[in-house]
Coordinates of C-alpha atoms in Angstrom, one line a residue:
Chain V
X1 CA -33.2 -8.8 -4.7
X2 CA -31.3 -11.7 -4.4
X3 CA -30.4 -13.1 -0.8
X4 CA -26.6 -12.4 -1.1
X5 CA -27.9 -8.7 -1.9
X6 CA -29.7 -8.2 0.5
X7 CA -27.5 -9.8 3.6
X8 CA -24.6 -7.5 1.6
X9 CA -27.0 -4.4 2.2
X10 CA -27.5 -6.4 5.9
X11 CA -24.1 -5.6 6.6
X12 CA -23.5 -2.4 5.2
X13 CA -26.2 -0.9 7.2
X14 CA -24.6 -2.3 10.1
X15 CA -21.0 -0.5 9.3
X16 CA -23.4 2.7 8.4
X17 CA -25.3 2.3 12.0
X18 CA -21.7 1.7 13.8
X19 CA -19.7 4.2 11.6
X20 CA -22.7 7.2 12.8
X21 CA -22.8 6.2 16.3
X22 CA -26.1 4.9 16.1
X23 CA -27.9 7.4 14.0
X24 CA -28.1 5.5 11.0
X25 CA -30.9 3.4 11.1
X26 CA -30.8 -0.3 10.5
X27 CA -33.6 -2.5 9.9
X28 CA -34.4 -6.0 10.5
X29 CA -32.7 -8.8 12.7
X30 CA -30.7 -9.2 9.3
X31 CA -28.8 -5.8 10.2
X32 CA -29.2 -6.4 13.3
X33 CA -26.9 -9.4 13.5
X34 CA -24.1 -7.8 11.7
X35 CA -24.0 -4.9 14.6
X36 CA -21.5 -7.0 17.0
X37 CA -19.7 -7.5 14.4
X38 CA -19.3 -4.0 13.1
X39 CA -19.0 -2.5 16.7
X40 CA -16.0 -5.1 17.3
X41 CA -14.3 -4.3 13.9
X42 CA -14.3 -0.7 14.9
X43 CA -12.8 -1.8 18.0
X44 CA -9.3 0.7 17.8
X45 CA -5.8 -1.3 17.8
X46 CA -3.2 -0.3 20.0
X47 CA -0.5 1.1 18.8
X48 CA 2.6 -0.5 20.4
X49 CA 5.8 2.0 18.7
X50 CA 7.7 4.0 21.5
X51 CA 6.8 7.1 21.9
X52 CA 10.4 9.1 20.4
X53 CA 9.6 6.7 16.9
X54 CA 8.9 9.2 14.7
X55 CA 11.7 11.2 16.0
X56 CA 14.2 8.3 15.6
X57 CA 13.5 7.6 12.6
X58 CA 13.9 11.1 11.7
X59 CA 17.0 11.3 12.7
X60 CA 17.8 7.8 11.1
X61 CA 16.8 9.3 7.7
X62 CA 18.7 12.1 7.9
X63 CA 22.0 10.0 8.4
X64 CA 21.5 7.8 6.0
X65 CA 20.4 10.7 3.9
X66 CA 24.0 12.7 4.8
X67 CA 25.7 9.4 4.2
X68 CA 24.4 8.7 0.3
X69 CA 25.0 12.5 -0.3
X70 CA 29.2 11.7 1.0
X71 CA 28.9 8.7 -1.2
X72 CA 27.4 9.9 -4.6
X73 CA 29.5 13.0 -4.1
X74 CA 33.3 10.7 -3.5
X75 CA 31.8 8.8 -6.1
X76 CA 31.1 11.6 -9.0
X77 CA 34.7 13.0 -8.4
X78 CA 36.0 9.6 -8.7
X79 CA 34.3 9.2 -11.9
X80 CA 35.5 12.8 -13.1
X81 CA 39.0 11.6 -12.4
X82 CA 39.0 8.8 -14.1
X83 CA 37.3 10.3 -17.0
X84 CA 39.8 12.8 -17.0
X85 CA 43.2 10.2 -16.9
X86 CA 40.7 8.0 -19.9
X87 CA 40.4 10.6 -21.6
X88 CA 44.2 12.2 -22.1
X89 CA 45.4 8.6 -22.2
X90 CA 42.9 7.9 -25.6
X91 CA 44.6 11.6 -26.9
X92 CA 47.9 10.3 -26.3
X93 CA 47.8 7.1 -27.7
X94 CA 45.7 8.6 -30.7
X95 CA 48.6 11.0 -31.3
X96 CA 50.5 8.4 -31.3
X97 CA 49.2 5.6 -33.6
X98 CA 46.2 6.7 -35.2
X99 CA 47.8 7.2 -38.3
X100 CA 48.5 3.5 -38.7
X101 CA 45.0 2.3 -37.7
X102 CA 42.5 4.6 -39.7
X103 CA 44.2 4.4 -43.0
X104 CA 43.5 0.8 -43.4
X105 CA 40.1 1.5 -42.1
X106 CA 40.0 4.8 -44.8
X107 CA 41.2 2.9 -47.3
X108 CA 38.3 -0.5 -46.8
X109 CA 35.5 2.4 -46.2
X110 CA 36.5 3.8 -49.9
X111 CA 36.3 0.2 -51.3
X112 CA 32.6 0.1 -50.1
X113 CA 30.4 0.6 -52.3
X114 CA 27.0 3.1 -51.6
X115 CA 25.1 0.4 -51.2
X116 CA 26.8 -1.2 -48.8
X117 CA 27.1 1.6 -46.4
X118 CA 23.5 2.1 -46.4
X119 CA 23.1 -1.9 -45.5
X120 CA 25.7 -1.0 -42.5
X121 CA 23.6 2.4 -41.7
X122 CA 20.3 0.5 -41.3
X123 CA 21.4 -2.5 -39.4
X124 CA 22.8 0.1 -37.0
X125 CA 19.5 1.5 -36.9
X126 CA 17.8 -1.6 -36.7
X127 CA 20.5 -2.3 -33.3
X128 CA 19.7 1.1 -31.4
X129 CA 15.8 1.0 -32.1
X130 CA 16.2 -2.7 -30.6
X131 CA 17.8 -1.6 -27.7
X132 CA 15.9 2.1 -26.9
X133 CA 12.5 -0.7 -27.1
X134 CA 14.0 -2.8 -24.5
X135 CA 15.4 -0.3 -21.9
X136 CA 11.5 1.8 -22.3
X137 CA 9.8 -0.6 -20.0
X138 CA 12.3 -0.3 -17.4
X139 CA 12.1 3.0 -17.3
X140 CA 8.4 3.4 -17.2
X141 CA 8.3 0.8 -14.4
X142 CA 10.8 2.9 -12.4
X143 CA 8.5 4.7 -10.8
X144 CA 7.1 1.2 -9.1
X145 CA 10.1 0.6 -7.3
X146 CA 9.0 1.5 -3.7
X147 CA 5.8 -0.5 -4.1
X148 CA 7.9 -3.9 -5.1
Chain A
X1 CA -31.9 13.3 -6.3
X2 CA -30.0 16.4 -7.3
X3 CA -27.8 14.9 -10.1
X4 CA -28.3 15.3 -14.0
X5 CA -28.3 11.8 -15.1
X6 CA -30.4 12.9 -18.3
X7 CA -27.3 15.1 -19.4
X8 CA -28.7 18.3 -19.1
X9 CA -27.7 20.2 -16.2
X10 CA -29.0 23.6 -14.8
X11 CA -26.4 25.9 -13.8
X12 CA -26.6 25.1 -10.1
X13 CA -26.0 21.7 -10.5
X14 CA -22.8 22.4 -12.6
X15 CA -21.9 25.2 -10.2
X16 CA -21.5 21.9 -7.7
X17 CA -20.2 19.4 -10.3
X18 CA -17.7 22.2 -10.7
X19 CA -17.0 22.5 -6.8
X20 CA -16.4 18.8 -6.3
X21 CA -14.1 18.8 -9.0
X22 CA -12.0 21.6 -7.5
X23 CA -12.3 20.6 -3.9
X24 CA -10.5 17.3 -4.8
X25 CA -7.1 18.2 -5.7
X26 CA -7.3 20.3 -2.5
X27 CA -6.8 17.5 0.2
X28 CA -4.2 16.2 -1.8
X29 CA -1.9 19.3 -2.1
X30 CA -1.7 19.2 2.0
X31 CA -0.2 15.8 1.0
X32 CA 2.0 17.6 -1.9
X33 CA 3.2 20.4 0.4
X34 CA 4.1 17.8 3.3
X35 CA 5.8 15.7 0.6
X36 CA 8.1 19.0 -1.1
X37 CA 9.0 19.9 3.1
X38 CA 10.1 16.1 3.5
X39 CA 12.3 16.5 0.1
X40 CA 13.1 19.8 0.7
X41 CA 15.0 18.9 4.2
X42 CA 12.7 21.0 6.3
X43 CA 13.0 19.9 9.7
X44 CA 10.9 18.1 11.4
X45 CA 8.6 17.6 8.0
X46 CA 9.6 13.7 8.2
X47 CA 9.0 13.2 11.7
X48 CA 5.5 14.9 11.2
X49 CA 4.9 12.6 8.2
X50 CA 6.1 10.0 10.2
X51 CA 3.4 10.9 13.5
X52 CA 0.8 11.3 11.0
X53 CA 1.0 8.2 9.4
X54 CA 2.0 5.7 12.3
X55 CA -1.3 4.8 13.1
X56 CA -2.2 2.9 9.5
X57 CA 0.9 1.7 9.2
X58 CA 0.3 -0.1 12.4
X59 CA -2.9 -1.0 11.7
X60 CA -2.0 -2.6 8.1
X61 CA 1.1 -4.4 9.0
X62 CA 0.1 -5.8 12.5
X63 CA -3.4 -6.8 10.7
X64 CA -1.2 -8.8 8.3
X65 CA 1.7 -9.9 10.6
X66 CA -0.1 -10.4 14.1
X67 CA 3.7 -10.3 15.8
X68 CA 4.5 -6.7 17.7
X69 CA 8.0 -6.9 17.5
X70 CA 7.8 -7.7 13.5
X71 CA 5.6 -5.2 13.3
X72 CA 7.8 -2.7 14.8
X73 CA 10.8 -3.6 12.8
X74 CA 8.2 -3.1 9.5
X75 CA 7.1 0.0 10.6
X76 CA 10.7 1.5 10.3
X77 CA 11.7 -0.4 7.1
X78 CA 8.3 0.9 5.7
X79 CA 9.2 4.9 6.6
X80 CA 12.8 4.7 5.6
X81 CA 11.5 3.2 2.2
X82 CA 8.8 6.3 2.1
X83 CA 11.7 8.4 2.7
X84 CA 13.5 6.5 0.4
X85 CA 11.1 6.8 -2.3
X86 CA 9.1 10.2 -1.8
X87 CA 10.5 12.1 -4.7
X88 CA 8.8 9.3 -6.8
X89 CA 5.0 10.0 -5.0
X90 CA 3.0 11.4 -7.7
X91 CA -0.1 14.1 -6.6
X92 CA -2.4 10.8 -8.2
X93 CA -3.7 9.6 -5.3
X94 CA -4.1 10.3 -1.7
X95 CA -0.4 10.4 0.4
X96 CA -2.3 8.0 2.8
X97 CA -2.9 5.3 0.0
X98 CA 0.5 5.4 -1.2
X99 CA 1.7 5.1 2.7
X100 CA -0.5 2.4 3.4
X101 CA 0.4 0.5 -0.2
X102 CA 4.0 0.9 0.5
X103 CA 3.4 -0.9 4.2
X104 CA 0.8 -3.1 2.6
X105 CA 4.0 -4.8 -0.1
X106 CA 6.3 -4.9 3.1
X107 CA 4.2 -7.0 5.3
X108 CA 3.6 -9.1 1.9
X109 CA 7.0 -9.9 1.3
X110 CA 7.3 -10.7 5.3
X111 CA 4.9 -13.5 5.0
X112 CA 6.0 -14.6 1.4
X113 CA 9.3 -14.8 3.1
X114 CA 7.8 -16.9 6.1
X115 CA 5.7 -18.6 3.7
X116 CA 2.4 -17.7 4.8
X117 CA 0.2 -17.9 2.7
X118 CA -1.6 -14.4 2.7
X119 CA -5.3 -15.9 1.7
X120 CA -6.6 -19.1 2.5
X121 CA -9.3 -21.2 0.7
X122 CA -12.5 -21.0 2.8
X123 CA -11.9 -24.2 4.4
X124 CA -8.6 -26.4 4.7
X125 CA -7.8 -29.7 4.1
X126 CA -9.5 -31.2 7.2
X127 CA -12.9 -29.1 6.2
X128 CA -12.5 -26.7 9.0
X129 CA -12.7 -22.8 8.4
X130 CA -10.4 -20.4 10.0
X131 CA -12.7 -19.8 12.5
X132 CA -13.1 -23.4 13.9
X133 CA -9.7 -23.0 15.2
X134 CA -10.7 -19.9 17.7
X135 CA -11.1 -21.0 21.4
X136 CA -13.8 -23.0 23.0
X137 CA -12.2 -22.0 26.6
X138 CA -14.3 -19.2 26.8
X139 CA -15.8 -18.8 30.7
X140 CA -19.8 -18.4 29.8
X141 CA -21.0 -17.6 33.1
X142 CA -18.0 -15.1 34.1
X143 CA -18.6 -12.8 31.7
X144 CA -22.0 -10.5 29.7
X145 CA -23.1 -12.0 26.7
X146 CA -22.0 -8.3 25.5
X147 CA -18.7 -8.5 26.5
X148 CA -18.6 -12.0 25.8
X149 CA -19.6 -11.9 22.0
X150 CA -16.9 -9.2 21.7
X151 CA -14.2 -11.0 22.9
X152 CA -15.0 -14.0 20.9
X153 CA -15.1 -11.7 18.0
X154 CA -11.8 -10.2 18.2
X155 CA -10.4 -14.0 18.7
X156 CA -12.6 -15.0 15.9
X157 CA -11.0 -11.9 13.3
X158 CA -7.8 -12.6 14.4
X159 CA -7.9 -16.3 12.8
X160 CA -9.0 -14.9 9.7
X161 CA -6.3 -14.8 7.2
X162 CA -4.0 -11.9 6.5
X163 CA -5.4 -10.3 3.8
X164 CA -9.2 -10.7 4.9
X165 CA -8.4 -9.0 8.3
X166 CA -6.0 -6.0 7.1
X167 CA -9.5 -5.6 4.4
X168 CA -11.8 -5.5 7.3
X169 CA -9.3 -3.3 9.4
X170 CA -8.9 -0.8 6.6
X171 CA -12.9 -0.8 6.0
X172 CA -14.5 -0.4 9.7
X173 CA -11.3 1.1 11.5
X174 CA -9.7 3.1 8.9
X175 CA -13.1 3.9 7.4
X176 CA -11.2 3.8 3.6
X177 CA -13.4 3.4 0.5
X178 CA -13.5 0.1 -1.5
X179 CA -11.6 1.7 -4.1
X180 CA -8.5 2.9 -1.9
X181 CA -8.5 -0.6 -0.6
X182 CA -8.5 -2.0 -4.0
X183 CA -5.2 0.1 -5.0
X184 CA -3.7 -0.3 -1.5
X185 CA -3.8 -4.3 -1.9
X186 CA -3.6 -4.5 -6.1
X187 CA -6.5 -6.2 -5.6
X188 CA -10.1 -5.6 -8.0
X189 CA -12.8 -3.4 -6.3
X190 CA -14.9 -7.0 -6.9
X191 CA -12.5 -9.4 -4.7
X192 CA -12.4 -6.6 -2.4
X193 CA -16.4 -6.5 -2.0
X194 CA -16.4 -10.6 -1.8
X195 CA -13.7 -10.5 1.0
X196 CA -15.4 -8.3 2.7
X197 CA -18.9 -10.0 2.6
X198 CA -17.8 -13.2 2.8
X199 CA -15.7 -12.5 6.0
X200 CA -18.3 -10.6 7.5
X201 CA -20.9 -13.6 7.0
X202 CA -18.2 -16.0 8.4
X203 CA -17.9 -13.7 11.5
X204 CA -21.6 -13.5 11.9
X205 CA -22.4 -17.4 11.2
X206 CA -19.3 -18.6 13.8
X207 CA -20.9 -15.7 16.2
X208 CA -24.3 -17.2 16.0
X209 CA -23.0 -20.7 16.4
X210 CA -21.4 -19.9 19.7
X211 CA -24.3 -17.3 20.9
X212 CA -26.2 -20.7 20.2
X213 CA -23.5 -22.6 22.5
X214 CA -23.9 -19.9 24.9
X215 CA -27.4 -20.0 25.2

């Protein structure tokens, strides 16, 4: 045993002796010498957080709980809105002048050959498989987020 | 002693193997019921969580800090980012760990933001150890050798830096294994071990240099 083991074993039969109230039993001055310091280490830390803290901050997470609930909720009907007046505005205009844009667009698509379209189909491929590879780490490391 | 390290267990011995493996997930559903009251809105789940849970976050974040009033401004931020976060604790480890890990990476980013450094080489520029700077006013005569040595002590672990002390706090104090101290602080079971001993052994060396004063 090498005499970094042995003053590690020192030690931990000190914390053992300490940690069972003395009925553990440490031998050598080796041990011995580590016993202060184990006994002081255990020494308990006081605790200096008012007494009503946990209730406080109860009460604080709950408000701020209520308060993201009336904001995500204001915010979803927002967003339905708006969807909403996007969406019948895109109908309208589509009505409207759709015609003119997708026959020129009709007309290229036809002068395409097969072979050309497939090109298009696998660089769009190419495009989401790219960005789905990116996004997957993020997503994964998500669950980190309270730890950073 | 009673294990099977050849590979071939009797039937009692798997009868156990089979009880440890079932008692484990046990301890943590306490943690997984308290966690589903907390999301669930049950009152007073949180405020339990938070009693239950004060005491290490104190002990981590003063460990790292040293300042009370810091301390009890981390303490808050640290629960209102538990509460923040809960839905994403996963039934992987002990609720504790995850507590402590959470107030461990506050009290990290404190110093970072302070710029202090949260480990320091051995011995600084000047060749003096943390524990060189701890008080030489100490009145021999007035006090045990006891009492004494104890006081030194606690003056002596306070100079230690950060991370060393929270280490020897959440060893001795909080009585946590190696390994929950190793995911607490992101830190290897290995450097963990080496803190530990190498603190220690500074402790007991400074300890025996002043006992040597003393005498």
């Amino acid at each position: 045993m090498s005499p970094e083991e042995r003053e590690w074993l020192a030690q931990e039969q000190a914390a053992a002796f300490e940690r069972n109230n003395g009925a553990d039993v440490h031998d050598g001055a080796l041990s011995a010498g580590y016993v202060a310091i184990a006994r002081a280490l255990r020494q308990p830390i006081e605790v200096q957080l008012p007494a009503d803290f946990a209730a406080r901050l109860a009460a604080m997470a709950t408000q701020q709980r209520s308060a993201v609930e009336v904001e995500s909720g204001l915010e979803k009907r927002l967003l339905l809105i708006l969807g909403i007046i996007f969406g019948v505005a895109a109908l309208v205009v589509g009505l409207i002048f759709g015609a003119s844009w997708f026959a020129p667009v009709l007309g290229q698509l036809d002068q395409l050959g097969q072979s050309s379209l497939s090109l298009l189909l696998g660089l769009l491929a190419c495009l989401g498989g790219s960005a789905v590879a990116q996004r997957l780490p993020l997503l994964l490391g998500r669950k980190h987020q309270a730890l950073a | 002693m009673g294990g099977c390290t050849t590979g071939t267990c009797n039937r009692s011995q798997r009868r156990r193997i089979q009880y440890v493996v079932t008692i484990v997930p046990t301890s943590h559903a306490e943690d997984q019921a308290l966690v589903d009251a907390v999301l669930s809105g049950s009152p007073g789940a949180f405020e339990r969580l938070v009693r239950e849970y004060q005491k290490l976050c104190w002990h981590v974040i003063h460990r790292m800090v040293r300042h009370t009033e810091d301390t009890q401004d981390l303490c808050q931020e640290t629960f209102l980012r538990v509460y923040q976060y809960l839905h994403q604790y996963r039934n992987e480890s002990a609720l504790k760990s995850w507590i402590a890990q959470v107030a461990y990476s506050v009290a990290k980013r404190h110093l970072e933001r302070k710029r202090i450094p949260l480990a320091e080489p051995s011995a600084d520029g000047e060749g003096l150890s943390p524990l060189d700077r701890v008080s030489h006013d100490f009145d021999i005569e007035a006090a045990s050798i006891v009492s004494q040595s104890a006081d030194y002590l606690h003056e002596a672990v306070d100079c230690l830096p950060p991370l060393q002390r929270t280490i020897l706090t959440l060893y001795h104090l909080d009585e946590m294994p190696i390994a929950e101290i190793a995911t607490i602080t992101g830190l290897a079971e290995g450097t963990i071990k080496s803190h530990l001993f190498r603190s220690r052994k500074q402790l007991r060396e400074a300890l025996n240099d002043r006992m040597g004063v003393a005498a």
